[in-house]
CSV table of C-alpha atoms in Angstrom, one decimal:
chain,number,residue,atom,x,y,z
A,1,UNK,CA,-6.4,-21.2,-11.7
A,2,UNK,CA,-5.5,-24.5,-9.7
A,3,UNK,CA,-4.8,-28.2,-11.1
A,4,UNK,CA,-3.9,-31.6,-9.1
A,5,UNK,CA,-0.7,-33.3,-11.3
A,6,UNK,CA,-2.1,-37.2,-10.0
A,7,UNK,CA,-6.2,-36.5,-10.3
A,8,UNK,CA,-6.9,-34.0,-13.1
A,9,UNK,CA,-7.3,-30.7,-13.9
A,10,UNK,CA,-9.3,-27.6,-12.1
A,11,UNK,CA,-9.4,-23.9,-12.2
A,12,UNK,CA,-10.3,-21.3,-9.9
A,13,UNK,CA,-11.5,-17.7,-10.5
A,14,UNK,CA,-11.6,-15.8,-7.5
A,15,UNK,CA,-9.0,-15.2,-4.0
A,16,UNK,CA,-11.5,-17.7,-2.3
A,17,UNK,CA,-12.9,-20.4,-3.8
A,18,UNK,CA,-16.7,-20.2,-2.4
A,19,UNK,CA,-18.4,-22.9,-5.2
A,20,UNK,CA,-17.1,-26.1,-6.6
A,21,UNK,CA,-14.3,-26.2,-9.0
A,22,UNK,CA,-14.8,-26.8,-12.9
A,23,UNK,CA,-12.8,-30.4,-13.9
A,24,UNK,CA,-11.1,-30.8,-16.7
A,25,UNK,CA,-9.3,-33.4,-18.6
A,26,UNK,CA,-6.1,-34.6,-17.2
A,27,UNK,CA,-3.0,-32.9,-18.9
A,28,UNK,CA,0.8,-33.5,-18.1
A,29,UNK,CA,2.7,-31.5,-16.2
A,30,UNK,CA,4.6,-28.7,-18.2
A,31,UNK,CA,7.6,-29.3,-19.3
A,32,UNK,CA,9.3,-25.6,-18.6
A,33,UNK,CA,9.2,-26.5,-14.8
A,34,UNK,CA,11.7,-24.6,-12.5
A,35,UNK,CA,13.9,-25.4,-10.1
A,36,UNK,CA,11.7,-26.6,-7.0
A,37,UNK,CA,11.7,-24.4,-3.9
A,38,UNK,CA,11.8,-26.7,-0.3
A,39,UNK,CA,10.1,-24.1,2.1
A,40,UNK,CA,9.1,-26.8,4.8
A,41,UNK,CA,11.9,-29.9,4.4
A,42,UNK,CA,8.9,-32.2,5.9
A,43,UNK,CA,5.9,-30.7,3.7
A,44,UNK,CA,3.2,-32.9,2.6
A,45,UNK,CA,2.3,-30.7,-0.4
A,46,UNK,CA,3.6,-29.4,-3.6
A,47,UNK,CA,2.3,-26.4,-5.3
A,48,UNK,CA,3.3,-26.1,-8.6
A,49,UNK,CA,2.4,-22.4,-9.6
A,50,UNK,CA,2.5,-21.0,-12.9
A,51,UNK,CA,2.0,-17.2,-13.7
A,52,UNK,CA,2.1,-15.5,-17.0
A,53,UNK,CA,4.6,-13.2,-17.2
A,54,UNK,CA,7.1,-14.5,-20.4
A,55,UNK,CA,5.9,-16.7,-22.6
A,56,UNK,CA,6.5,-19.8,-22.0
A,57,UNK,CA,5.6,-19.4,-18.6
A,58,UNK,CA,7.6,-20.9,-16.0
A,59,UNK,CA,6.2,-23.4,-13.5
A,60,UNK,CA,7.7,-22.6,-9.5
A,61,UNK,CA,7.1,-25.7,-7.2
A,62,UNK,CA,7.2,-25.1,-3.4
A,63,UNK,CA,7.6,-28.0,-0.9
A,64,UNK,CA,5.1,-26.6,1.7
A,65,UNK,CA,2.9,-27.9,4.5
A,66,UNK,CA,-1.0,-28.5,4.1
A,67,UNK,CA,-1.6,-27.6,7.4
A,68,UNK,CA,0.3,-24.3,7.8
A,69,UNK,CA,-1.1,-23.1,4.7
A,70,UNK,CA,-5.0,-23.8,5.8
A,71,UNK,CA,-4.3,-22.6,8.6
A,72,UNK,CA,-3.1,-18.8,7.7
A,73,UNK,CA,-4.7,-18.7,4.0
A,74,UNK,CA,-8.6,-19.0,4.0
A,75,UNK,CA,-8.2,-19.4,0.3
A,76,UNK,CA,-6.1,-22.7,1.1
A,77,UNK,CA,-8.8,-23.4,4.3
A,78,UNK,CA,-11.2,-23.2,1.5
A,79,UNK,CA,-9.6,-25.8,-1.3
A,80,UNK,CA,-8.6,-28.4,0.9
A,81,UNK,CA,-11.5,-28.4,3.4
A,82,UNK,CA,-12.6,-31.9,3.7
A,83,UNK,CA,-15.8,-32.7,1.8
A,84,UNK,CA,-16.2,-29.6,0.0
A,85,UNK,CA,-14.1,-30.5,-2.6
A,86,UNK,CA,-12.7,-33.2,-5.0
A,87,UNK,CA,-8.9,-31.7,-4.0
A,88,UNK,CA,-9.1,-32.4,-1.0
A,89,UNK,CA,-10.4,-35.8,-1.3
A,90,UNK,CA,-7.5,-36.2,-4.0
A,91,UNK,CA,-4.7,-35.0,-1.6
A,92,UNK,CA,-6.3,-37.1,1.6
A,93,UNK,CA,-5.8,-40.4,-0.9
A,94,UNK,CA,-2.3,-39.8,-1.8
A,95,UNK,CA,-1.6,-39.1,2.0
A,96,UNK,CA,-2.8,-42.1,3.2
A,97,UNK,CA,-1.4,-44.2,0.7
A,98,UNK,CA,1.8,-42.3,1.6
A,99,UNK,CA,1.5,-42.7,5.1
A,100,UNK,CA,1.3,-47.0,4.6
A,101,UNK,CA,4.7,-46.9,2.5
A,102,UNK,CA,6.8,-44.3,4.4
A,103,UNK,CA,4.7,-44.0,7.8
A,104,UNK,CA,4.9,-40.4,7.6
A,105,UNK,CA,4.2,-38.2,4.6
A,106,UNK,CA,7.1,-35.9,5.4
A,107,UNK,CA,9.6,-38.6,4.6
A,108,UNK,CA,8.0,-39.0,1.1
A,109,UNK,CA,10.4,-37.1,-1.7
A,110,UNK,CA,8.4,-34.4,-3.1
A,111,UNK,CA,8.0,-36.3,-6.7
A,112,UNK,CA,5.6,-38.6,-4.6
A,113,UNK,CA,3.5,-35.6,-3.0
A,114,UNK,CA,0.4,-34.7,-4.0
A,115,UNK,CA,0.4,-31.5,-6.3
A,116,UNK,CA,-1.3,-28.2,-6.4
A,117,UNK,CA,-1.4,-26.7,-10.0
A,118,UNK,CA,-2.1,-23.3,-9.5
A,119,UNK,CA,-2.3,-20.4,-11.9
A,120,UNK,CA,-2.7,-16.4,-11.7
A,121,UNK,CA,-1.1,-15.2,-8.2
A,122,UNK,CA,-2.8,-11.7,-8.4
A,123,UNK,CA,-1.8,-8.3,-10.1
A,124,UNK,CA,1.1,-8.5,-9.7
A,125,UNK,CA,4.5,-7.1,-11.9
A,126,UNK,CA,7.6,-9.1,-11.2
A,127,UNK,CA,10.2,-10.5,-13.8
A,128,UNK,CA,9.7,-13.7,-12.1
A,129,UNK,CA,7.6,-14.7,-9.8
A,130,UNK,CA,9.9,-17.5,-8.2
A,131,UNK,CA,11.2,-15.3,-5.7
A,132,UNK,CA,8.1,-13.8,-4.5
A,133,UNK,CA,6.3,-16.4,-3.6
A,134,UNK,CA,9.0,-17.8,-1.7
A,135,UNK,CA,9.2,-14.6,0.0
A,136,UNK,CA,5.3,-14.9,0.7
A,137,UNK,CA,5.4,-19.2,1.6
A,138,UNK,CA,8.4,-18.1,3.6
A,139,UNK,CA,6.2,-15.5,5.7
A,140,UNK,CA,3.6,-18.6,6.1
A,141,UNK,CA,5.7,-21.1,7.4
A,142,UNK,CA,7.5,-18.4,9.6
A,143,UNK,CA,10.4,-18.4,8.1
A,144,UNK,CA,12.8,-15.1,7.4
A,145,UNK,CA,12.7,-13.2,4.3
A,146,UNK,CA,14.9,-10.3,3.3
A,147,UNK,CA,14.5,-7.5,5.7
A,148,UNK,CA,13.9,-4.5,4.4
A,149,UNK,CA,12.6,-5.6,0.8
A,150,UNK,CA,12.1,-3.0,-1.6
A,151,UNK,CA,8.9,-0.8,-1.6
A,152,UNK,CA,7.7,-2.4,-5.1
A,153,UNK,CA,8.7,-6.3,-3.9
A,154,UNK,CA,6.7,-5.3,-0.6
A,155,UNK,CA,3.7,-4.2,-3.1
A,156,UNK,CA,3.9,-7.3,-5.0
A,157,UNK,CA,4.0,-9.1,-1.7
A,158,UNK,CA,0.7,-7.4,-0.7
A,159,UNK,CA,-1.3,-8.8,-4.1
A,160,UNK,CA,-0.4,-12.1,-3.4
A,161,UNK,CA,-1.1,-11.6,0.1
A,162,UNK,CA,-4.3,-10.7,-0.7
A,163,UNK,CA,-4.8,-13.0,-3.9
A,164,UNK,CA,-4.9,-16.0,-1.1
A,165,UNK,CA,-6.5,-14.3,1.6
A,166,UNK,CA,-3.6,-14.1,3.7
A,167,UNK,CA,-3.1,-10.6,4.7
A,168,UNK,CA,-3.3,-11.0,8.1
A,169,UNK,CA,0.0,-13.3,8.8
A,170,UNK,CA,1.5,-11.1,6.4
A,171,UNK,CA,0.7,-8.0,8.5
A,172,UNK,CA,1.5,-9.8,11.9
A,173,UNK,CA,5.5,-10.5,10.3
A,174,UNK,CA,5.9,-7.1,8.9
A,175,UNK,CA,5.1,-5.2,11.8
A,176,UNK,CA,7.5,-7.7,14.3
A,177,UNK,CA,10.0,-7.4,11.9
A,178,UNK,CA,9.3,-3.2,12.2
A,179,UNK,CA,9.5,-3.0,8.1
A,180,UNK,CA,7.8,0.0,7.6
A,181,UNK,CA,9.3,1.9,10.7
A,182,UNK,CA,13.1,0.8,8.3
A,183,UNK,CA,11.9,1.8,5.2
A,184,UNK,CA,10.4,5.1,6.5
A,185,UNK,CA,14.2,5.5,8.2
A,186,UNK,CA,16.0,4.4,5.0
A,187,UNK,CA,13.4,7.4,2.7
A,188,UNK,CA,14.9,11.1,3.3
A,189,UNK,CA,12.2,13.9,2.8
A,190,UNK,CA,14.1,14.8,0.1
A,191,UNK,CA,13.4,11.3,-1.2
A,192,UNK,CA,10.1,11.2,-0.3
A,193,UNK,CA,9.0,14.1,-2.4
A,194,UNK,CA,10.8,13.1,-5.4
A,195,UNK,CA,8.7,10.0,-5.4
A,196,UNK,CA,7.0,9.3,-8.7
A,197,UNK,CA,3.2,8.1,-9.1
A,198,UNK,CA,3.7,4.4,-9.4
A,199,UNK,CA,6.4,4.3,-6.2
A,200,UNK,CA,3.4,6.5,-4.1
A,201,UNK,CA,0.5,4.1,-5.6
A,202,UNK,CA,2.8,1.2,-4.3
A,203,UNK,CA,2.9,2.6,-0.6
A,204,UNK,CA,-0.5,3.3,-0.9
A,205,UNK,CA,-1.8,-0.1,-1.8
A,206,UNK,CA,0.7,-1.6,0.9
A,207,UNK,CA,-0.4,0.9,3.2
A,208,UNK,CA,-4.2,-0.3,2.7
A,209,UNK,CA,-3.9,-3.9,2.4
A,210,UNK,CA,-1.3,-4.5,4.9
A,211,UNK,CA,-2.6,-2.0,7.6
A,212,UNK,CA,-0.3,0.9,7.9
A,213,UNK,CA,-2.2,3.8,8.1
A,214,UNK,CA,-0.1,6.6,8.1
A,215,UNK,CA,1.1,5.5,4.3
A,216,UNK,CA,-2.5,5.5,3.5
A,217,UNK,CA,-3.2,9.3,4.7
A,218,UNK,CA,0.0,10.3,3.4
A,219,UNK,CA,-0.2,9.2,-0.4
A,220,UNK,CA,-3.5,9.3,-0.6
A,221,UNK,CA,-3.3,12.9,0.0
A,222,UNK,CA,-0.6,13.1,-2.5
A,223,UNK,CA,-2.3,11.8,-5.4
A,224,UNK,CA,-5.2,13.5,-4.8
A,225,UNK,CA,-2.9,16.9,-4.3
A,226,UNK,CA,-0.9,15.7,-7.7
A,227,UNK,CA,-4.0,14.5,-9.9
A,228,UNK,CA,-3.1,11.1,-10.2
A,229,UNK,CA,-5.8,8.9,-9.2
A,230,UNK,CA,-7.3,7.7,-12.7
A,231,UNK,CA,-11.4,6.5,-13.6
A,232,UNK,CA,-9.3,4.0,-16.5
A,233,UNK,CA,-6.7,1.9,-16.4
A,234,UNK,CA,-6.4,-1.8,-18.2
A,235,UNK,CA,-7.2,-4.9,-16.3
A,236,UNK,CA,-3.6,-6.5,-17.0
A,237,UNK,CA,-2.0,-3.6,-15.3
A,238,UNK,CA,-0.4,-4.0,-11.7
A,239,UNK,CA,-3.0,-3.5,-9.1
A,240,UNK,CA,-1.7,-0.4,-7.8
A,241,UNK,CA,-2.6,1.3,-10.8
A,242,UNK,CA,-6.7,0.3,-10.2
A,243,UNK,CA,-6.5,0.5,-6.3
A,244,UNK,CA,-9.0,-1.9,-5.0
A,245,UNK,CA,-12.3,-1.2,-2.6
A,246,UNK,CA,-13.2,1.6,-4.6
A,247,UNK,CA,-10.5,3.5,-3.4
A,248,UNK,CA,-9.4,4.8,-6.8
A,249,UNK,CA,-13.0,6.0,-7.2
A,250,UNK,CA,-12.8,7.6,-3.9
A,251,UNK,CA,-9.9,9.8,-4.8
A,252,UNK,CA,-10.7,11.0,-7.9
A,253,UNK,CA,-13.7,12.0,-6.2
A,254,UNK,CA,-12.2,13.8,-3.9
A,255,UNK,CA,-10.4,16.0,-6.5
A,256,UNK,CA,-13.3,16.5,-8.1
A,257,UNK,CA,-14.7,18.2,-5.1
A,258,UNK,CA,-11.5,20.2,-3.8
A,259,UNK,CA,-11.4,21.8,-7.7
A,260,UNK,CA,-15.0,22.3,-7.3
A,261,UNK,CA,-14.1,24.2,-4.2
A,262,UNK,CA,-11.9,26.4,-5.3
A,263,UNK,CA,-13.6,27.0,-8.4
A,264,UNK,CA,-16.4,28.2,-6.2
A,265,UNK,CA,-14.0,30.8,-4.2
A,266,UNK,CA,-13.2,32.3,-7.9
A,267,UNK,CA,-17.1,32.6,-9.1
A,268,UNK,CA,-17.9,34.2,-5.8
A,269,UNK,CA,-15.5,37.2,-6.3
A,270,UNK,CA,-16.4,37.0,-10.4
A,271,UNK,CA,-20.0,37.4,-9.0
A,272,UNK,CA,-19.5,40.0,-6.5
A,273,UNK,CA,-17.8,42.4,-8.9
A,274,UNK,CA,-20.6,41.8,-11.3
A,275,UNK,CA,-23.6,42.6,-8.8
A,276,UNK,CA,-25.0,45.7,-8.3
A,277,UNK,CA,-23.8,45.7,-4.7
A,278,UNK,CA,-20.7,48.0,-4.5
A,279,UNK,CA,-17.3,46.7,-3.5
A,280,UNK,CA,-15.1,49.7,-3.6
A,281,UNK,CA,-13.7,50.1,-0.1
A,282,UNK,CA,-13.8,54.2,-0.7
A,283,UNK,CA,-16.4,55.1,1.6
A,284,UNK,CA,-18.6,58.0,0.4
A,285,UNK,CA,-16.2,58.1,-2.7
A,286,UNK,CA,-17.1,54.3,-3.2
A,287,UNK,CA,-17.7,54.2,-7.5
A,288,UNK,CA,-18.5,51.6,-10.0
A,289,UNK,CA,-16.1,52.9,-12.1
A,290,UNK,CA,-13.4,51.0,-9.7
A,291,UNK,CA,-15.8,47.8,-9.4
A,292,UNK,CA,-15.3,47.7,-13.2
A,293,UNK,CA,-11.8,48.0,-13.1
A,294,UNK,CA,-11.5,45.5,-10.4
A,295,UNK,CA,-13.8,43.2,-12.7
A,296,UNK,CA,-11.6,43.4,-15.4
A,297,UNK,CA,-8.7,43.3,-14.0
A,298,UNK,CA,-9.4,40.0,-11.9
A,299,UNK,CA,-10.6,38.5,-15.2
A,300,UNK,CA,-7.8,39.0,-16.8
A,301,UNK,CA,-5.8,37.4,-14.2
A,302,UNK,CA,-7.8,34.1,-13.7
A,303,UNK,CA,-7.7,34.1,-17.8
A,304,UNK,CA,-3.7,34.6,-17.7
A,305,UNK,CA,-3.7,31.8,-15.5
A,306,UNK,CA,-5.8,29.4,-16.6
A,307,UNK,CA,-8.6,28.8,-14.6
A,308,UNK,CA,-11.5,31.0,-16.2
A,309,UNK,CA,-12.3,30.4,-19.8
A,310,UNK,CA,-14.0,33.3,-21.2
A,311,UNK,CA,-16.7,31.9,-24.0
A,312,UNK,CA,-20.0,33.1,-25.4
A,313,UNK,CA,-23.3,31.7,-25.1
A,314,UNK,CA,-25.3,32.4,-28.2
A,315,UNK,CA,-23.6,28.4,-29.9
A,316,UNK,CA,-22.0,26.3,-28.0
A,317,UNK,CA,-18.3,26.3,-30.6
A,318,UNK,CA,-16.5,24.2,-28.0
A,319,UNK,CA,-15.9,21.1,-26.3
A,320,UNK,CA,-15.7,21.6,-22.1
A,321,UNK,CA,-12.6,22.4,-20.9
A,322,UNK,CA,-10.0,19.1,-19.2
A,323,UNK,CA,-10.0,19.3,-15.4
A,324,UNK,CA,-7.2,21.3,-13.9
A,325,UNK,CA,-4.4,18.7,-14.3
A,326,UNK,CA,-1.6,20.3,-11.7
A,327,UNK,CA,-0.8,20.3,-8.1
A,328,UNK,CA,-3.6,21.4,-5.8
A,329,UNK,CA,-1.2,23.4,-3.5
A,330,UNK,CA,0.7,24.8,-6.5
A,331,UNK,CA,-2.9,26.2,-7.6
A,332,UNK,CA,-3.6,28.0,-4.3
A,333,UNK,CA,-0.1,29.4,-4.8
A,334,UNK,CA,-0.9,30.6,-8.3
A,335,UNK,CA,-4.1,32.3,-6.7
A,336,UNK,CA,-2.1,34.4,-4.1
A,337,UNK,CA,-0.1,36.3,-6.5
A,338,UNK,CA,-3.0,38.1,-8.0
A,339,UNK,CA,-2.1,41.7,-7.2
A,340,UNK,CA,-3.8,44.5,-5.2
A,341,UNK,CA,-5.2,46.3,-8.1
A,342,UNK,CA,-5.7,49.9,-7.6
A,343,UNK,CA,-7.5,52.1,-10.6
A,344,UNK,CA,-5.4,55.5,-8.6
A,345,UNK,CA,-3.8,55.7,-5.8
A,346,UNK,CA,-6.9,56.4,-3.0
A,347,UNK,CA,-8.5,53.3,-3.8
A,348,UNK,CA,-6.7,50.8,-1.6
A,349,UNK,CA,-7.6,47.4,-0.7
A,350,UNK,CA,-10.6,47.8,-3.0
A,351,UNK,CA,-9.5,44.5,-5.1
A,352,UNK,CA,-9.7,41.0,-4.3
A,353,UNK,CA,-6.5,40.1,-2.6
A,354,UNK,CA,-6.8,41.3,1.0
A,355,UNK,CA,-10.4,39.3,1.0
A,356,UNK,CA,-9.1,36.2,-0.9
A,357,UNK,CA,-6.1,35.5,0.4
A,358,UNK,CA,-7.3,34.6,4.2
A,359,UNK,CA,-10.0,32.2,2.2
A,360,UNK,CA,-7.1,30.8,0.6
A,361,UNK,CA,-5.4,30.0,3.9
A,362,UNK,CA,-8.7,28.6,5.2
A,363,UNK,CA,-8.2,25.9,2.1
A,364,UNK,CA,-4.9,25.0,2.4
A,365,UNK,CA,-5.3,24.3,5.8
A,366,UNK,CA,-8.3,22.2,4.9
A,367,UNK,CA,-6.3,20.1,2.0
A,368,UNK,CA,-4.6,17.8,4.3
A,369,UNK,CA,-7.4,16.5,6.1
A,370,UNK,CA,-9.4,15.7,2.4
A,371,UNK,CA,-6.6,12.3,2.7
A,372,UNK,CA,-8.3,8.8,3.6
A,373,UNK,CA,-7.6,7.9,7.0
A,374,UNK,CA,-6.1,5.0,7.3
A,375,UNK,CA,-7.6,3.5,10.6
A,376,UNK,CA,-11.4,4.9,9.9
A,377,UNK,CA,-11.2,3.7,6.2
A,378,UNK,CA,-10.4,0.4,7.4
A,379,UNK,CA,-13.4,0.3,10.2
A,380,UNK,CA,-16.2,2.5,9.0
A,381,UNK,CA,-15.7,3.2,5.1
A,382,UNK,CA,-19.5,3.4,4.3
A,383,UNK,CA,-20.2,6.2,6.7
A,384,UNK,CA,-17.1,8.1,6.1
A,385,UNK,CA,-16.5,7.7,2.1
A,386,UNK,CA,-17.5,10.7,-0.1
A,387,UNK,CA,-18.0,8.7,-2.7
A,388,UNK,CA,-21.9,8.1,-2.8
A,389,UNK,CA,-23.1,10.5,0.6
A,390,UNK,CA,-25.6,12.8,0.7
A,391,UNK,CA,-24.3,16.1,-0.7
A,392,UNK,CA,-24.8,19.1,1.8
A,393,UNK,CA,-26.7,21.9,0.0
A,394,UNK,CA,-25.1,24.9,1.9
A,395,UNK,CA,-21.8,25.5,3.5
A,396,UNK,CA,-21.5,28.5,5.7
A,397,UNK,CA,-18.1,30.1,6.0
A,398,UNK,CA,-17.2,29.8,10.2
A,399,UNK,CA,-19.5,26.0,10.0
A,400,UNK,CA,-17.5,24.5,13.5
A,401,UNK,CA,-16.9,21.0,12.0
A,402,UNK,CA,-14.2,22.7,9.8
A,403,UNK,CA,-12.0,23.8,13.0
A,404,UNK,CA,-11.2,21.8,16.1
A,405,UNK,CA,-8.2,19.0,16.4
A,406,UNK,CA,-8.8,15.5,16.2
A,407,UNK,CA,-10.8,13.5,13.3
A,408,UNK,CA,-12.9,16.0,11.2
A,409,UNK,CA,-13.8,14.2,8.3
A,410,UNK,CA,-17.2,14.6,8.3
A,411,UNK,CA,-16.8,18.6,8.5
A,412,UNK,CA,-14.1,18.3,5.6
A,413,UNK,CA,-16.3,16.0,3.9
A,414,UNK,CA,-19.3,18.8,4.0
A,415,UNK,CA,-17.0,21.8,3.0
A,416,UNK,CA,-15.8,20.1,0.1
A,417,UNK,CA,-19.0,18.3,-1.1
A,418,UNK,CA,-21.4,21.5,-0.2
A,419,UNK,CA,-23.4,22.0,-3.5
A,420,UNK,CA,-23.3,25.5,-2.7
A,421,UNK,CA,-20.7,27.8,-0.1
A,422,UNK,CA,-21.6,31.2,1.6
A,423,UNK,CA,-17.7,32.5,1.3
A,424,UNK,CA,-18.7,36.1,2.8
């Protein structure tokens, strides 16, 4: 929402404004205002900016300069482009009239400027955000900030940065003041690891808005691994909990399609065993008797650990069962312990294990590369996105776009999404 203090009241709904403003009846300014901030000594603005976070909200008024602002915010570019609309006609009036009593607006004091009422600086979650913005008006005007700031001040940094379509100056100061590169020093592995969901969604969303991609492919791997990327999540919340450009949508979908996978690897062996083909590794011995064993004893495994549900089919007496809630790479480690079964002691090898445990290896080496790429999610996210392609209908097991170095995400994307796999 914005407002002028001298020529009324407007509001804004979205990072850009793209369609005139709605006016309103002219209201005084609040009476809770803060402290002002002077970010440029000789601005010829005022933004008075009020977000809800404690009720009464506080109003934060930053001394700034018109022309730095338009000139590294297209959301600013936008609202005071000459002719488009009433603000900017309203801040061109006051300039000249302070221009003919002080010869320069700069000398004016900042009671005389022309103000910017402005409300809802993005989704953000901050105490106060006084500090944050000056952090963020600081940035435009060039102007040093604290170096490193935390990972969550950095996030909130990011919203706003993206709430007034000024991401790109933001990126440009981080990366010559080498942020990223200190944090990354200041984390241990150790550290890393130990990192909660909402400190990994905040180095995801600042990898993704601010352009550092290997925080993108790293934690979005993460939550896809841990099971955090959620379809719901309330609209007041920060917006690293609803990551934005369908990202969140992207990784849950993802999941979807690695538990798919490795579902698949389990019914493939559940349907072996239950053919008529024979899987005793006996030779002319070979009997069905150890198939049956090796049925039943492989059922009882997946059922002690959680990923078959055994249920009959003549009423349906139950609701589906939740998506697998764990760790990805904890699962395929669950998987290997199932034992080399024998039914005596001449049938070896005539169980699962020595055949399911090399197709296990072929996953986990395949996990990593399921994360978003940071620089091809940025460039090319339509032809690269799982979300919403074409579904291959077989996978073969030995397909070449699986192997190789380099970018494979189309190969990974096929493995994963295949409505159907040929495991043997």
């Amino acid at each position: 929402m914005v407002s002028t203090s001298s020529t009324g009241r407007f509001s804004d709904g979205r990072s850009t404004p793209s369609t005139p403003m709605s006016e309103a009846a002219d209201s005084p300014a609040p009476n809770n205002s803060s402290k002002g901030m002077e970010i440029a000594p000789d601005g010829d603005i005022v933004l008075e900016i009020e977000h809800e976070v404690g009720k009464p909200a506080a109003v934060h008024s930053y001394r700034v300069s018109a022309t730095i602002l338009t000139t590294h915010s297209k959301y600013f570019a936008s609202l005071l482009q000459p002719g488009r609309f009433s603000e900017a006609a309203n801040v061109e009036a006051k300039h000249r009239n302070l221009r003919e009593q002080y010869g320069e607006v700069g000398k004016a004091p900042p009671r005389e400027l022309p103000a910017l009422s402005i409300k809802d600086v993005g989704r953000v979650a901050v105490k106060s955000v006084g500090p944050l913005l000056g952090d963020f008006f600081n940035i435009l005007h060039n102007r040093e900030m604290q170096i490193p700031p935390p990972v969550a001040n950095l996030a909130n940094l990011a919203v706003v940065a993206d709430r007034f379509d000024a991401l790109e100056v933001v990126r440009t100061y981080l990366r010559r003041k080498k942020v990223m590169k200190m944090l990354d020093a200041k984390t241990t592995a150790k550290a890393d690891l130990a990192l909660g969901e909402e400190r990994v969604r905040q180095r995801l969303l600042v990898g993704v808005l601010l352009d550092h991609t290997p925080w993108v492919e790293k934690y979005s791997l993460r939550m896809i691994c841990k099971g955090w990327a959620s379809k719901e999540v309330s609209v007041s919340a920060a917006l690293w909990w609803d990551l934005p450009g369908r990202l969140e949508d992207e990784l849950v979908y993802r999941r979807e399609c690695m538990l798919e996978t490795i579902q698949s690897l389990q019914s493939h062996f559940l349907a072996l065993y239950s053919s008529r083909e024979r899987q005793c590794k006996l030779g002319y011995d070979s009997s069905a008797q150890c198939d049956s064993f090796q049925l039943g004893e492989m059922v009882r495994f997946f059922t002690r650990i959680g990923t078959v549900q055994l249920q009959g089919t003549l009423i349906d007496v139950a609701d589906p069962p939740e998506p697998h809630a764990g760790d990805l790479i904890n699962l395929l480690d669950t998987l290997r312990q199932v034992p080399e079964y024998q039914i005596d002691k001449f049938h070896s090898h005539c169980g699962i294990r020595t055949r399911l445990v090399p197709m296990l290896d072929l996953l986990q080496r395949a996990i990593p590369h399921a994360a978003v790429c940071g620089e091809c999610w940025e460039a090319n996210r339509t032809d690269l996105a799982w979300l919403g392609a074409k579904r291959p209908l077989l996978w073969r097991k030995g397909d070449s776009g699986l192997y190789g170095t380099g970018h494979r995400h189309a190969g990974i994307r096929d493995f994963f999404t295949a409505t159907e796999r040929q495991w043997s």
